[in-house]
Tab-separated table of C-alpha atoms in Angstrom:
chain	number	residue	atom	x	y	z
A	1	UNK	CA	-0.162	-0.038	0.156
A	2	UNK	CA	2.544	2.479	0.984
A	3	UNK	CA	6.277	3.336	-0.098
A	4	UNK	CA	7.844	5.907	2.311
A	5	UNK	CA	10.639	7.180	0.526
A	6	UNK	CA	13.530	9.110	2.621
A	7	UNK	CA	16.252	10.884	0.727
A	8	UNK	CA	19.403	11.065	3.046
A	9	UNK	CA	22.633	13.243	3.374
A	10	UNK	CA	24.725	13.679	6.206
A	11	UNK	CA	21.955	12.587	8.814
A	12	UNK	CA	20.968	9.653	11.147
A	13	UNK	CA	17.472	8.997	9.636
A	14	UNK	CA	17.626	5.593	12.249
A	15	UNK	CA	15.105	7.120	14.812
A	16	UNK	CA	12.520	8.366	12.037
A	17	UNK	CA	12.211	5.279	10.296
A	18	UNK	CA	11.988	3.450	13.748
A	19	UNK	CA	8.744	5.723	14.436
A	20	UNK	CA	7.558	5.010	11.204
A	21	UNK	CA	8.130	1.363	11.396
A	22	UNK	CA	6.092	1.453	14.478
A	23	UNK	CA	3.155	3.555	13.682
A	24	UNK	CA	2.519	1.431	10.294
A	25	UNK	CA	2.741	-1.563	12.207
A	26	UNK	CA	0.261	-0.503	14.853
A	27	UNK	CA	-1.994	0.468	11.740
A	28	UNK	CA	-1.488	-2.662	10.142
A	29	UNK	CA	-0.623	-1.712	6.364
A	30	UNK	CA	1.473	-2.905	4.071
A	31	UNK	CA	4.377	-0.944	3.716
A	32	UNK	CA	8.265	-0.350	2.955
A	33	UNK	CA	10.623	2.142	3.897
A	34	UNK	CA	13.438	2.951	1.163
A	35	UNK	CA	16.182	5.480	2.565
A	36	UNK	CA	18.743	6.602	0.118
A	37	UNK	CA	22.193	8.575	1.165
A	38	UNK	CA	23.392	10.874	-1.932
A	39	UNK	CA	27.165	9.745	-1.571
A	40	UNK	CA	27.733	11.946	1.290
A	41	UNK	CA	30.579	9.752	2.865
A	42	UNK	CA	28.872	10.653	6.414
A	43	UNK	CA	29.776	8.901	9.588
A	44	UNK	CA	26.334	8.863	10.247
A	45	UNK	CA	25.859	6.151	7.639
A	46	UNK	CA	27.254	3.575	10.005
A	47	UNK	CA	23.917	4.134	12.062
A	48	UNK	CA	21.999	4.162	9.180
A	49	UNK	CA	22.860	0.574	7.954
A	50	UNK	CA	20.689	-0.787	10.938
A	51	UNK	CA	17.617	0.686	8.790
A	52	UNK	CA	18.426	-2.742	7.011
A	53	UNK	CA	17.167	-4.585	10.307
A	54	UNK	CA	13.515	-3.777	10.016
A	55	UNK	CA	11.617	-5.733	8.003
A	56	UNK	CA	10.924	-4.335	4.541
A	57	UNK	CA	13.293	-1.394	5.257
A	58	UNK	CA	16.270	-0.678	3.241
A	59	UNK	CA	19.393	1.792	3.333
A	60	UNK	CA	21.165	2.796	0.060
A	61	UNK	CA	24.206	4.545	-0.792
A	62	UNK	CA	24.508	6.428	-3.859
A	63	UNK	CA	28.156	6.037	-5.351
A	64	UNK	CA	27.630	9.520	-6.854
A	65	UNK	CA	25.732	12.814	-5.623
A	66	UNK	CA	22.845	13.241	-7.930
A	67	UNK	CA	20.772	15.984	-6.095
A	68	UNK	CA	17.807	15.546	-3.849
A	69	UNK	CA	15.054	15.699	-6.842
A	70	UNK	CA	16.892	12.895	-8.672
A	71	UNK	CA	17.851	11.105	-5.644
A	72	UNK	CA	14.090	10.631	-4.709
A	73	UNK	CA	13.230	9.748	-8.541
A	74	UNK	CA	15.394	6.798	-8.415
A	75	UNK	CA	13.747	5.658	-4.913
A	76	UNK	CA	10.451	6.038	-6.444
A	77	UNK	CA	11.753	3.652	-9.392
A	78	UNK	CA	12.516	1.209	-6.808
A	79	UNK	CA	9.158	1.529	-4.969
A	80	UNK	CA	6.643	-1.268	-5.112
A	81	UNK	CA	3.601	-0.029	-3.812
A	82	UNK	CA	0.475	2.335	-5.249
A	83	UNK	CA	1.352	5.255	-2.803
A	84	UNK	CA	4.690	7.090	-2.145
A	85	UNK	CA	5.049	9.040	1.130
A	86	UNK	CA	8.427	11.591	0.637
A	87	UNK	CA	9.805	12.655	3.901
A	88	UNK	CA	13.159	14.553	4.434
A	89	UNK	CA	15.493	12.739	6.813
A	90	UNK	CA	15.695	15.646	9.295
A	91	UNK	CA	11.859	15.230	10.140
A	92	UNK	CA	9.891	13.615	12.458
A	93	UNK	CA	6.030	13.075	12.774
A	94	UNK	CA	4.213	15.436	15.182
A	95	UNK	CA	1.437	13.044	16.127
A	96	UNK	CA	1.744	9.361	16.783
A	97	UNK	CA	-0.966	8.631	14.348
A	98	UNK	CA	0.695	10.451	11.387
A	99	UNK	CA	0.690	6.970	8.929
A	100	UNK	CA	-3.174	6.649	10.120
A	101	UNK	CA	-3.771	10.243	9.470
A	102	UNK	CA	-2.605	9.691	5.681
A	103	UNK	CA	-4.277	6.471	5.119
A	104	UNK	CA	-7.538	7.651	6.906
A	105	UNK	CA	-7.404	10.645	3.971
A	106	UNK	CA	-6.807	8.235	1.159
A	107	UNK	CA	-9.254	6.003	1.844
A	108	UNK	CA	-12.146	8.639	2.102
A	109	UNK	CA	-11.524	11.113	-0.566
A	110	UNK	CA	-10.365	11.047	-4.043
A	111	UNK	CA	-7.341	13.224	-3.300
A	112	UNK	CA	-3.975	12.057	-5.194
A	113	UNK	CA	-1.242	14.502	-3.997
A	114	UNK	CA	-1.438	15.481	-0.316
A	115	UNK	CA	1.222	17.815	1.822
A	116	UNK	CA	0.716	17.354	5.796
A	117	UNK	CA	2.528	20.577	6.821
A	118	UNK	CA	5.963	21.231	8.469
A	119	UNK	CA	6.308	22.878	11.964
A	120	UNK	CA	9.545	23.761	13.936
A	121	UNK	CA	9.615	23.297	17.676
A	122	UNK	CA	8.867	26.741	19.788
A	123	UNK	CA	12.111	26.708	21.788
A	124	UNK	CA	14.289	29.139	20.777
A	125	UNK	CA	17.487	28.327	19.213
A	126	UNK	CA	21.186	29.535	19.571
A	127	UNK	CA	21.945	32.754	18.438
A	128	UNK	CA	23.862	30.878	15.383
A	129	UNK	CA	20.710	29.126	14.078
A	130	UNK	CA	18.257	31.937	14.663
A	131	UNK	CA	17.760	32.449	10.833
A	132	UNK	CA	16.936	29.108	9.946
A	133	UNK	CA	14.311	29.071	12.851
A	134	UNK	CA	12.700	32.343	11.934
A	135	UNK	CA	12.630	31.742	8.541
A	136	UNK	CA	11.470	28.124	8.859
A	137	UNK	CA	8.361	29.487	11.588
A	138	UNK	CA	7.431	32.317	9.372
A	139	UNK	CA	7.903	30.948	5.647
A	140	UNK	CA	8.111	27.271	5.478
A	141	UNK	CA	5.297	26.459	7.730
A	142	UNK	CA	3.079	28.339	5.263
A	143	UNK	CA	4.447	26.701	2.251
A	144	UNK	CA	3.563	23.452	0.455
A	145	UNK	CA	6.996	21.216	0.043
A	146	UNK	CA	7.953	17.836	-0.374
A	147	UNK	CA	9.659	17.381	2.666
A	148	UNK	CA	6.095	15.634	3.885
A	149	UNK	CA	3.977	14.819	1.128
A	150	UNK	CA	1.602	11.758	-0.100
A	151	UNK	CA	1.533	11.021	-3.736
A	152	UNK	CA	-0.147	8.350	-6.020
A	153	UNK	CA	3.005	6.646	-7.477
A	154	UNK	CA	1.936	6.722	-11.069
A	155	UNK	CA	1.526	10.634	-11.231
A	156	UNK	CA	5.166	10.962	-9.658
A	157	UNK	CA	6.797	8.486	-12.152
A	158	UNK	CA	4.699	10.535	-15.012
A	159	UNK	CA	6.140	14.113	-13.394
A	160	UNK	CA	9.190	13.187	-11.516
A	161	UNK	CA	11.706	15.998	-10.357
A	162	UNK	CA	13.582	17.604	-13.236
A	163	UNK	CA	17.013	15.735	-13.682
A	164	UNK	CA	18.434	18.994	-14.491
A	165	UNK	CA	18.298	20.392	-10.930
A	166	UNK	CA	21.406	18.899	-9.378
A	167	UNK	CA	22.099	21.604	-6.859
A	168	UNK	CA	20.088	22.704	-3.708
A	169	UNK	CA	17.134	24.961	-4.131
A	170	UNK	CA	13.800	25.376	-5.736
A	171	UNK	CA	13.272	21.587	-7.023
A	172	UNK	CA	9.933	21.843	-5.249
A	173	UNK	CA	8.965	24.787	-6.859
A	174	UNK	CA	9.542	23.509	-10.174
A	175	UNK	CA	8.201	20.002	-9.287
A	176	UNK	CA	4.726	21.375	-8.115
A	177	UNK	CA	4.759	24.180	-11.367
A	178	UNK	CA	4.439	20.963	-13.488
A	179	UNK	CA	1.967	19.441	-11.513
A	180	UNK	CA	-0.307	22.312	-11.466
A	181	UNK	CA	0.465	23.024	-15.369
A	182	UNK	CA	-1.136	19.552	-15.963
A	183	UNK	CA	-3.935	20.354	-13.506
A	184	UNK	CA	-3.291	18.484	-10.888
A	185	UNK	CA	-4.449	19.609	-7.396
A	186	UNK	CA	-2.332	20.020	-4.252
A	187	UNK	CA	-4.383	19.488	-1.287
A	188	UNK	CA	-3.239	20.094	2.464
A	189	UNK	CA	-4.216	18.357	5.424
A	190	UNK	CA	-3.101	18.958	9.330
A	191	UNK	CA	-0.876	16.111	9.699
A	192	UNK	CA	2.701	17.807	10.230
A	193	UNK	CA	6.232	16.613	10.601
A	194	UNK	CA	8.577	18.557	12.946
A	195	UNK	CA	11.943	19.812	10.894
A	196	UNK	CA	14.490	18.933	13.176
A	197	UNK	CA	17.861	19.863	11.622
A	198	UNK	CA	19.045	23.560	12.061
A	199	UNK	CA	21.674	24.645	10.253
A	200	UNK	CA	23.597	27.883	11.450
A	201	UNK	CA	22.631	30.812	9.588
A	202	UNK	CA	26.048	30.997	7.905
A	203	UNK	CA	25.627	27.978	6.275
A	204	UNK	CA	21.854	28.611	5.564
A	205	UNK	CA	23.054	31.895	3.721
A	206	UNK	CA	25.285	29.674	1.359
A	207	UNK	CA	22.641	27.471	0.762
A	208	UNK	CA	20.459	30.240	0.165
A	209	UNK	CA	22.962	31.597	-2.610
A	210	UNK	CA	23.358	28.278	-4.171
A	211	UNK	CA	19.499	28.121	-4.433
A	212	UNK	CA	19.402	31.204	-6.073
A	213	UNK	CA	21.991	30.043	-8.681
A	214	UNK	CA	19.188	27.243	-9.466
A	215	UNK	CA	16.486	29.706	-9.791
A	216	UNK	CA	18.383	31.640	-12.293
A	217	UNK	CA	19.134	28.739	-14.236
A	218	UNK	CA	15.118	27.467	-14.081
A	219	UNK	CA	14.362	31.124	-14.922
A	220	UNK	CA	16.973	31.520	-18.057
A	221	UNK	CA	15.436	28.174	-19.110
A	222	UNK	CA	11.890	28.867	-18.980
A	223	UNK	CA	11.195	26.243	-16.400
A	224	UNK	CA	9.965	28.754	-13.880
A	225	UNK	CA	7.764	31.714	-14.285
A	226	UNK	CA	6.971	34.929	-12.457
A	227	UNK	CA	3.532	33.437	-11.406
A	228	UNK	CA	5.420	30.904	-9.253
A	229	UNK	CA	7.977	32.904	-7.862
A	230	UNK	CA	7.994	36.320	-6.048
A	231	UNK	CA	11.555	36.937	-6.564
A	232	UNK	CA	11.301	36.658	-10.481
A	233	UNK	CA	8.134	38.613	-10.701
A	234	UNK	CA	10.004	41.331	-8.486
A	235	UNK	CA	12.918	40.944	-10.858
A	236	UNK	CA	10.609	41.529	-13.844
A	237	UNK	CA	9.139	44.313	-12.428
A	238	UNK	CA	12.591	46.099	-11.950
A	239	UNK	CA	13.614	45.174	-15.313
A	240	UNK	CA	10.653	47.033	-16.728
A	241	UNK	CA	11.924	50.142	-14.893
A	242	UNK	CA	15.241	49.635	-16.240
A	243	UNK	CA	16.461	49.295	-12.538
A	244	UNK	CA	18.506	45.993	-12.540
A	245	UNK	CA	22.079	47.738	-12.591
A	246	UNK	CA	21.080	50.163	-10.042
A	247	UNK	CA	19.667	47.429	-7.864
A	248	UNK	CA	22.777	45.256	-8.383
A	249	UNK	CA	25.212	48.244	-7.106
A	250	UNK	CA	22.829	48.762	-4.074
A	251	UNK	CA	22.989	45.109	-3.248
A	252	UNK	CA	27.023	45.087	-3.604
A	253	UNK	CA	27.313	48.214	-1.531
A	254	UNK	CA	24.798	46.754	1.273
A	255	UNK	CA	25.746	43.009	1.051
A	256	UNK	CA	27.929	42.901	4.094
A	257	UNK	CA	25.869	44.889	6.112
A	258	UNK	CA	22.795	42.952	5.349
A	259	UNK	CA	24.737	39.714	6.107
A	260	UNK	CA	25.806	41.025	9.380
A	261	UNK	CA	21.964	41.273	10.366
A	262	UNK	CA	21.301	38.207	9.117
A	263	UNK	CA	23.513	36.325	11.480
A	264	UNK	CA	22.878	38.330	14.297
A	265	UNK	CA	20.371	37.845	17.208
A	266	UNK	CA	17.835	39.593	15.458
A	267	UNK	CA	17.828	38.770	11.944
A	268	UNK	CA	15.462	40.755	9.745
A	269	UNK	CA	13.360	38.372	7.154
A	270	UNK	CA	12.572	41.672	5.389
A	271	UNK	CA	16.631	42.207	5.059
A	272	UNK	CA	16.548	38.831	3.609
A	273	UNK	CA	14.089	38.821	0.830
A	274	UNK	CA	15.929	42.154	-0.051
A	275	UNK	CA	19.075	40.038	0.017
A	276	UNK	CA	17.692	37.265	-2.059
A	277	UNK	CA	16.173	39.723	-4.951
A	278	UNK	CA	19.531	41.810	-4.821
A	279	UNK	CA	21.368	38.432	-5.094
A	280	UNK	CA	19.342	37.006	-7.717
A	281	UNK	CA	19.694	40.250	-9.998
A	282	UNK	CA	23.568	40.048	-9.395
A	283	UNK	CA	23.470	36.577	-10.499
A	284	UNK	CA	21.020	36.844	-13.464
A	285	UNK	CA	23.469	39.853	-14.452
A	286	UNK	CA	26.795	37.773	-14.252
A	287	UNK	CA	24.892	34.923	-16.184
A	288	UNK	CA	23.965	37.233	-18.689
A	289	UNK	CA	27.307	39.006	-19.177
A	290	UNK	CA	28.993	35.526	-19.946
A	291	UNK	CA	26.700	35.064	-22.761
A	292	UNK	CA	27.830	38.047	-24.526
């Protein structure tokens, strides 16, 4: 009935698998859990090997890094059941009836793509992790993501993640964009998972820059439009006003000052939004200049 797919990267997924096995067995459903580390070369994989000790649970390690989307695609191809539950390795069910909620939903409705939600713990973390925590609480908790997504296997195999996205960032946006273009509805229920792994603000900023490089690539290749991205919508507005060069100039002059705020005890999400827009404009200008 249910294939649970967990893409892994430098993280101990065993506690998550243990909880899922307990819930699936309690509810008495046919299931499998497939976990796959994306060539992280992590010491955590010694612990992850214990996943193989559970019945119908497997842990694999990629020989080369594929990227999150392609890693999930590969897991989906290995799956044997009709429903796929995609969970990030650093999540954990907020409720002990997490699996039951999903099974009840698909048993009593015709929904084919269901997002359960992401939440963050209320306890304020250390200063070094504040940006990731605040961003998660204010933005990710109101977004639709593939970190806790139930989807019919036949739909996923027909519309998988874009294999051209090998770096971190915006693979979810592209994935959902394709589904919506093909008239699929993504419904949401109250069945959240906690996001547990809080990165440092400095590392999160680095990942954000990588993600914006991806967004530039997706925009230039016509895979993401302004309808799906506020950053692209703002970029195109500035472009119409011929303010891209000015925006890039302001971004370069204020980049260090904004970064100091984002790494501080009171990071501003407003400044973070301006930072991402400025960075996108800068990266897009660099791409354009290289093609001239």
